[in-house]
């Protein structure tokens, strides 16, 4: 069964990792897909080629989500290409691991600007388009298990993920009257570029695996199903919710 037939799905940070898996997952479920990306043109093009190989339309729009104009430009280009926006997956993020006491102010500012300001601008731009269209819509934000727990080298990062989770709660209230649902997914530890260096530490990686009741770390594709589900009518009465996708890591205290 295709859950997103005829829908237009936008994904930020869509050329790699979880965003890419979400973009491909949406296309597998019948959606046309627009991805935002900031780095490699080649990776963005290969993602769109995968979308097109599934028989769907795709576009890639370059831009830094930390800038408000990137959000309005992304939404405008998606509307130009596909006529509407049904789903926004706000996913782009960074996590430059660093100790707390000597955290550079630039690292704090950049992490907040990309992860939290970027999500805010994207959600707001998509919501304005959805309200204009008048037939509702869905926003799924990629928060994190880090919205609920801390990290010694993530003191600048975990507050942004708690912020994204909170943004979805408030947006769910602000946008419910327009038929727009807002939810977050909270991934655990997923093997992507963002944590490649951190998990190169064998002992840390083994610890994270052993903390996970399902016995393995996550893959980007593990997020595709939960994101597609929340974006679909299967979740028609779900808003303001947060879905942990962590192999059970969070509940495994002792
Ligand atoms: N990998 C993990 O264990 C977890 C990841 N997350 C979140 O998942 C999201 C996706 O990350 P991953 O797929 O893991 O890593 P990733 O590094 O593959 O993906 C992040 C994407 O965001 C893009 N991006 C970074 N800065 C950007 C900017 N200024 N403008 C536009 N795009 C930008 C990157 O180019 C990249 O494509 C992030 O928000 C991250 O915080 C949440 C929980 C766990
Ligand atoms: C990047 C980290 O490995 C990852 O990011 C998160 O949000 C998770 O909590 C992990 O720490």
GROMACS .gro file of C-alpha atoms and ligand atoms in nm:
model
  309
    1UNK     CA    1   0.000   0.000   0.000
    2UNK     CA    2   0.133   0.344  -0.097
    3UNK     CA    3   0.083   0.594   0.184
    4UNK     CA    4   0.180   0.922   0.015
    5UNK     CA    5   0.036   0.883  -0.336
    6UNK     CA    6   0.020   1.221  -0.513
    7UNK     CA    7   0.169   1.412  -0.222
    8UNK     CA    8   0.454   1.663  -0.242
    9UNK     CA    9   0.713   1.604   0.029
   10UNK     CA   10   0.994   1.847   0.114
   11UNK     CA   11   1.300   1.729   0.307
   12UNK     CA   12   1.577   1.952   0.441
   13UNK     CA   13   1.928   1.810   0.451
   14UNK     CA   14   1.789   1.551   0.212
   15UNK     CA   15   2.099   1.445   0.022
   16UNK     CA   16   2.249   1.219   0.292
   17UNK     CA   17   2.166   1.007   0.594
   18UNK     CA   18   1.822   1.019   0.753
   19UNK     CA   19   1.698   1.295   0.520
   20UNK     CA   20   1.792   1.095   0.214
   21UNK     CA   21   1.625   0.782   0.350
   22UNK     CA   22   1.312   0.989   0.419
   23UNK     CA   23   1.317   1.133   0.065
   24UNK     CA   24   1.352   0.788  -0.094
   25UNK     CA   25   1.094   0.641   0.146
   26UNK     CA   26   0.845   0.912   0.048
   27UNK     CA   27   0.906   0.847  -0.323
   28UNK     CA   28   0.858   0.472  -0.267
   29UNK     CA   29   0.521   0.564  -0.119
   30UNK     CA   30   0.416   0.766  -0.425
   31UNK     CA   31   0.530   1.119  -0.340
   32UNK     CA   32   0.709   1.378  -0.549
   33UNK     CA   33   1.008   1.501  -0.352
   34UNK     CA   34   1.201   1.826  -0.314
   35UNK     CA   35   1.521   1.815  -0.117
   36UNK     CA   36   1.715   2.103   0.032
   37UNK     CA   37   2.090   2.048   0.058
   38UNK     CA   38   2.395   2.259   0.140
   39UNK     CA   39   2.705   2.065   0.044
   40UNK     CA   40   2.771   1.818  -0.239
   41UNK     CA   41   2.582   1.876  -0.568
   42UNK     CA   42   2.672   1.520  -0.666
   43UNK     CA   43   2.503   1.362  -0.363
   44UNK     CA   44   2.193   1.575  -0.415
   45UNK     CA   45   2.177   1.476  -0.782
   46UNK     CA   46   2.216   1.107  -0.699
   47UNK     CA   47   1.930   1.130  -0.448
   48UNK     CA   48   1.706   1.289  -0.711
   49UNK     CA   49   1.812   1.020  -0.961
   50UNK     CA   50   1.692   0.757  -0.710
   51UNK     CA   51   1.361   0.938  -0.668
   52UNK     CA   52   1.316   0.953  -1.046
   53UNK     CA   53   1.410   0.585  -1.084
   54UNK     CA   54   1.108   0.515  -0.862
   55UNK     CA   55   0.887   0.692  -1.119
   56UNK     CA   56   0.840   1.008  -0.912
   57UNK     CA   57   0.947   1.367  -0.976
   58UNK     CA   58   1.228   1.524  -0.774
   59UNK     CA   59   1.414   1.852  -0.742
   60UNK     CA   60   1.714   1.956  -0.536
   61UNK     CA   61   1.743   2.314  -0.408
   62UNK     CA   62   2.070   2.434  -0.260
   63UNK     CA   63   2.070   2.657   0.049
   64UNK     CA   64   2.184   2.704   0.407
   65UNK     CA   65   1.887   2.645   0.640
   66UNK     CA   66   2.034   2.889   0.893
   67UNK     CA   67   1.920   3.170   0.663
   68UNK     CA   68   1.548   3.254   0.666
   69UNK     CA   69   1.545   3.321   0.290
   70UNK     CA   70   1.653   2.961   0.224
   71UNK     CA   71   1.319   2.843   0.364
   72UNK     CA   72   1.101   3.073   0.156
   73UNK     CA   73   1.309   2.998  -0.154
   74UNK     CA   74   1.285   2.620  -0.096
   75UNK     CA   75   0.907   2.630  -0.055
   76UNK     CA   76   0.867   2.862  -0.358
   77UNK     CA   77   1.077   2.632  -0.580
   78UNK     CA   78   0.881   2.325  -0.467
   79UNK     CA   79   0.551   2.500  -0.546
   80UNK     CA   80   0.688   2.609  -0.883
   81UNK     CA   81   0.783   2.248  -0.965
   82UNK     CA   82   0.492   2.053  -0.812
   83UNK     CA   83   0.217   2.309  -0.745
   84UNK     CA   84   0.188   2.250  -0.371
   85UNK     CA   85   0.348   2.145  -0.044
   86UNK     CA   86   0.183   1.864   0.154
   87UNK     CA   87   0.462   1.754   0.388
   88UNK     CA   88   0.772   1.922   0.530
   89UNK     CA   89   1.037   1.701   0.688
   90UNK     CA   90   1.267   1.935   0.879
   91UNK     CA   91   1.580   1.725   0.913
   92UNK     CA   92   1.898   1.924   0.843
   93UNK     CA   93   2.133   1.933   1.137
   94UNK     CA   94   2.491   1.937   1.262
   95UNK     CA   95   2.660   1.798   1.572
   96UNK     CA   96   3.023   1.910   1.601
   97UNK     CA   97   3.119   1.718   1.916
   98UNK     CA   98   3.315   1.936   2.162
   99UNK     CA   99   3.382   1.963   2.537
  100UNK     CA  100   3.173   2.211   2.736
  101UNK     CA  101   3.425   2.430   2.920
  102UNK     CA  102   3.608   2.551   2.613
  103UNK     CA  103   3.324   2.536   2.363
  104UNK     CA  104   3.389   2.804   2.098
  105UNK     CA  105   3.114   3.061   2.081
  106UNK     CA  106   3.103   3.018   1.700
  107UNK     CA  107   3.026   2.648   1.741
  108UNK     CA  108   2.739   2.718   1.978
  109UNK     CA  109   2.597   2.988   1.752
  110UNK     CA  110   2.625   2.784   1.435
  111UNK     CA  111   2.470   2.473   1.592
  112UNK     CA  112   2.175   2.674   1.723
  113UNK     CA  113   2.134   2.857   1.393
  114UNK     CA  114   2.134   2.543   1.178
  115UNK     CA  115   1.943   2.306   1.405
  116UNK     CA  116   1.690   2.531   1.573
  117UNK     CA  117   1.658   2.855   1.377
  118UNK     CA  118   1.677   2.653   1.056
  119UNK     CA  119   1.393   2.425   1.167
  120UNK     CA  120   1.186   2.725   1.278
  121UNK     CA  121   1.219   2.904   0.943
  122UNK     CA  122   1.142   2.590   0.742
  123UNK     CA  123   0.839   2.495   0.949
  124UNK     CA  124   0.705   2.851   0.932
  125UNK     CA  125   0.756   2.879   0.553
  126UNK     CA  126   0.590   2.541   0.490
  127UNK     CA  127   0.302   2.622   0.726
  128UNK     CA  128   0.233   2.954   0.550
  129UNK     CA  129   0.215   2.774   0.216
  130UNK     CA  130  -0.013   2.502   0.360
  131UNK     CA  131  -0.247   2.761   0.514
  132UNK     CA  132  -0.262   2.941   0.177
  133UNK     CA  133  -0.348   2.614   0.001
  134UNK     CA  134  -0.629   2.555   0.250
  135UNK     CA  135  -0.620   2.176   0.267
  136UNK     CA  136  -0.400   2.108   0.567
  137UNK     CA  137  -0.063   1.941   0.569
  138UNK     CA  138   0.194   1.763   0.780
  139UNK     CA  139   0.521   1.865   0.940
  140UNK     CA  140   0.765   1.606   1.073
  141UNK     CA  141   1.074   1.735   1.251
  142UNK     CA  142   1.380   1.521   1.314
  143UNK     CA  143   1.455   1.585   1.680
  144UNK     CA  144   1.651   1.324   1.877
  145UNK     CA  145   1.672   1.102   2.180
  146UNK     CA  146   1.901   1.392   2.277
  147UNK     CA  147   1.588   1.598   2.344
  148UNK     CA  148   1.543   1.372   2.648
  149UNK     CA  149   1.896   1.291   2.762
  150UNK     CA  150   2.226   1.476   2.774
  151UNK     CA  151   2.567   1.428   2.617
  152UNK     CA  152   2.901   1.543   2.760
  153UNK     CA  153   3.025   1.662   2.422
  154UNK     CA  154   2.683   1.777   2.300
  155UNK     CA  155   2.598   2.063   2.538
  156UNK     CA  156   2.540   2.292   2.240
  157UNK     CA  157   2.345   2.024   2.046
  158UNK     CA  158   2.101   1.865   2.292
  159UNK     CA  159   1.922   2.196   2.367
  160UNK     CA  160   1.858   2.241   1.994
  161UNK     CA  161   1.696   1.897   1.976
  162UNK     CA  162   1.482   1.969   2.284
  163UNK     CA  163   1.393   2.295   2.110
  164UNK     CA  164   1.287   2.120   1.790
  165UNK     CA  165   1.066   1.883   1.993
  166UNK     CA  166   0.913   2.182   2.172
  167UNK     CA  167   0.865   2.365   1.841
  168UNK     CA  168   0.655   2.074   1.715
  169UNK     CA  169   0.440   2.084   2.029
  170UNK     CA  170   0.370   2.457   1.998
  171UNK     CA  171   0.327   2.443   1.620
  172UNK     CA  172   0.075   2.158   1.665
  173UNK     CA  173  -0.135   2.397   1.875
  174UNK     CA  174  -0.088   2.697   1.645
  175UNK     CA  175  -0.164   2.500   1.327
  176UNK     CA  176  -0.428   2.247   1.435
  177UNK     CA  177  -0.708   2.481   1.330
  178UNK     CA  178  -0.564   2.476   0.977
  179UNK     CA  179  -0.559   2.096   0.965
  180UNK     CA  180  -0.181   2.088   0.985
  181UNK     CA  181  -0.032   1.811   1.201
  182UNK     CA  182   0.310   1.856   1.360
  183UNK     CA  183   0.513   1.573   1.513
  184UNK     CA  184   0.873   1.484   1.578
  185UNK     CA  185   1.077   1.169   1.548
  186UNK     CA  186   1.346   1.110   1.808
  187UNK     CA  187   1.617   0.890   1.657
  188UNK     CA  188   1.862   0.711   1.884
  189UNK     CA  189   2.211   0.649   1.750
  190UNK     CA  190   2.193   0.610   1.374
  191UNK     CA  191   2.502   0.538   1.165
  192UNK     CA  192   2.550   0.844   0.942
  193UNK     CA  193   2.811   1.106   0.853
  194UNK     CA  194   2.717   1.317   1.156
  195UNK     CA  195   2.869   1.070   1.404
  196UNK     CA  196   3.123   0.885   1.190
  197UNK     CA  197   3.423   1.032   1.375
  198UNK     CA  198   3.265   0.998   1.718
  199UNK     CA  199   3.179   0.631   1.662
  200UNK     CA  200   3.525   0.557   1.521
  201UNK     CA  201   3.604   0.515   1.892
  202UNK     CA  202   3.549   0.137   1.919
  203UNK     CA  203   3.478   0.143   2.292
  204UNK     CA  204   3.211   0.410   2.255
  205UNK     CA  205   3.050   0.234   1.963
  206UNK     CA  206   3.040  -0.099   2.151
  207UNK     CA  207   2.888   0.077   2.455
  208UNK     CA  208   2.615   0.233   2.241
  209UNK     CA  209   2.540  -0.101   2.075
  210UNK     CA  210   2.524  -0.280   2.409
  211UNK     CA  211   2.286  -0.016   2.545
  212UNK     CA  212   2.046  -0.091   2.261
  213UNK     CA  213   1.803  -0.374   2.341
  214UNK     CA  214   1.757  -0.453   1.970
  215UNK     CA  215   2.131  -0.524   1.959
  216UNK     CA  216   2.243  -0.289   1.684
  217UNK     CA  217   2.275   0.079   1.605
  218UNK     CA  218   2.023   0.230   1.367
  219UNK     CA  219   2.049   0.277   0.992
  220UNK     CA  220   1.903   0.582   0.812
  221UNK     CA  221   1.635   0.357   0.659
  222UNK     CA  222   1.507   0.279   1.010
  223UNK     CA  223   1.369   0.633   1.014
  224UNK     CA  224   1.196   0.619   0.675
  225UNK     CA  225   0.898   0.411   0.794
  226UNK     CA  226   0.823   0.622   1.104
  227UNK     CA  227   0.853   0.947   0.903
  228UNK     CA  228   0.630   0.817   0.620
  229UNK     CA  229   0.380   0.691   0.878
  230UNK     CA  230   0.359   1.028   1.055
  231UNK     CA  231   0.331   1.205   0.718
  232UNK     CA  232   0.046   0.979   0.607
  233UNK     CA  233  -0.326   0.963   0.682
  234UNK     CA  234  -0.254   0.654   0.893
  235UNK     CA  235  -0.153   0.913   1.155
  236UNK     CA  236  -0.451   1.144   1.088
  237UNK     CA  237  -0.522   1.193   1.461
  238UNK     CA  238  -0.159   1.223   1.571
  239UNK     CA  239  -0.029   1.572   1.638
  240UNK     CA  240   0.204   1.723   1.897
  241UNK     CA  241   0.356   1.377   1.947
  242UNK     CA  242   0.714   1.253   1.960
  243UNK     CA  243   0.810   0.907   1.836
  244UNK     CA  244   1.129   0.752   1.972
  245UNK     CA  245   1.308   0.545   1.706
  246UNK     CA  246   1.603   0.417   1.905
  247UNK     CA  247   1.597   0.037   1.922
  248UNK     CA  248   1.498   0.073   2.289
  249UNK     CA  249   1.811   0.263   2.395
  250UNK     CA  250   1.627   0.528   2.600
  251UNK     CA  251   1.449   0.289   2.835
  252UNK     CA  252   1.758   0.075   2.897
  253UNK     CA  253   1.886   0.224   3.221
  254UNK     CA  254   1.958  -0.094   3.419
  255LIG     N1  255   2.269   1.008   1.329
  255LIG     C1  256   2.216   1.011   1.451
  255LIG     O1  257   2.253   0.934   1.541
  255LIG     C2  258   2.107   1.107   1.484
  255LIG     C3  259   2.077   1.214   1.402
  255LIG     N2  260   1.977   1.299   1.437
  255LIG     C4  261   1.941   1.412   1.354
  255LIG     O2  262   1.913   1.366   1.225
  255LIG     C5  263   1.929   1.473   1.133
  255LIG     C6  264   2.002   1.421   1.009
  255LIG     O3  265   2.133   1.384   1.045
  255LIG     P1  266   2.203   1.252   0.992
  255LIG     O4  267   2.127   1.196   0.880
  255LIG     O5  268   2.232   1.168   1.108
  255LIG     O6  269   2.347   1.307   0.944
  255LIG     P2  270   2.393   1.365   0.804
  255LIG     O7  271   2.514   1.443   0.833
  255LIG     O8  272   2.399   1.260   0.703
  255LIG     O9  273   2.272   1.461   0.763
  255LIG     C7  274   2.263   1.594   0.798
  255LIG     C8  275   2.229   1.669   0.672
  255LIG    O10  276   2.203   1.806   0.703
  255LIG     C9  277   2.272   1.883   0.607
  255LIG     N3  278   2.301   2.014   0.660
  255LIG    C10  279   2.391   2.047   0.757
  255LIG     N4  280   2.393   2.179   0.773
  255LIG    C11  281   2.304   2.230   0.686
  255LIG    C12  282   2.264   2.362   0.654
  255LIG     N5  283   2.316   2.467   0.716
  255LIG     N6  284   2.170   2.379   0.557
  255LIG    C13  285   2.118   2.272   0.492
  255LIG     N7  286   2.154   2.147   0.518
  255LIG    C14  287   2.245   2.126   0.613
  255LIG    C15  288   2.400   1.805   0.578
  255LIG    O11  289   2.463   1.848   0.459
  255LIG    C16  290   2.345   1.665   0.572
  255LIG    O12  291   2.296   1.634   0.444
  255LIG    C17  292   2.003   1.583   1.208
  255LIG    O13  293   1.912   1.684   1.243
  255LIG    C18  294   2.052   1.513   1.333
  255LIG    O14  295   2.063   1.601   1.440
  255LIG    C19  296   1.903   1.280   1.549
  255LIG    C20  297   1.930   1.176   1.631
  255LIG    C21  298   2.034   1.084   1.606
  256LIG     C1  299   2.523   1.268   1.637
  256LIG     C2  300   2.506   1.177   1.753
  256LIG     O1  301   2.569   1.056   1.735
  256LIG     C3  302   2.364   1.144   1.773
  256LIG     O2  303   2.288   1.260   1.759
  256LIG     C4  304   2.185   1.246   1.833
  256LIG     O3  305   2.095   1.325   1.833
  256LIG     C5  306   2.191   1.122   1.915
  256LIG     O4  307   2.154   1.149   2.044
  256LIG     C6  308   2.331   1.081   1.904
  256LIG     O5  309   2.408   1.138   2.007
   0.00000   0.00000   0.00000
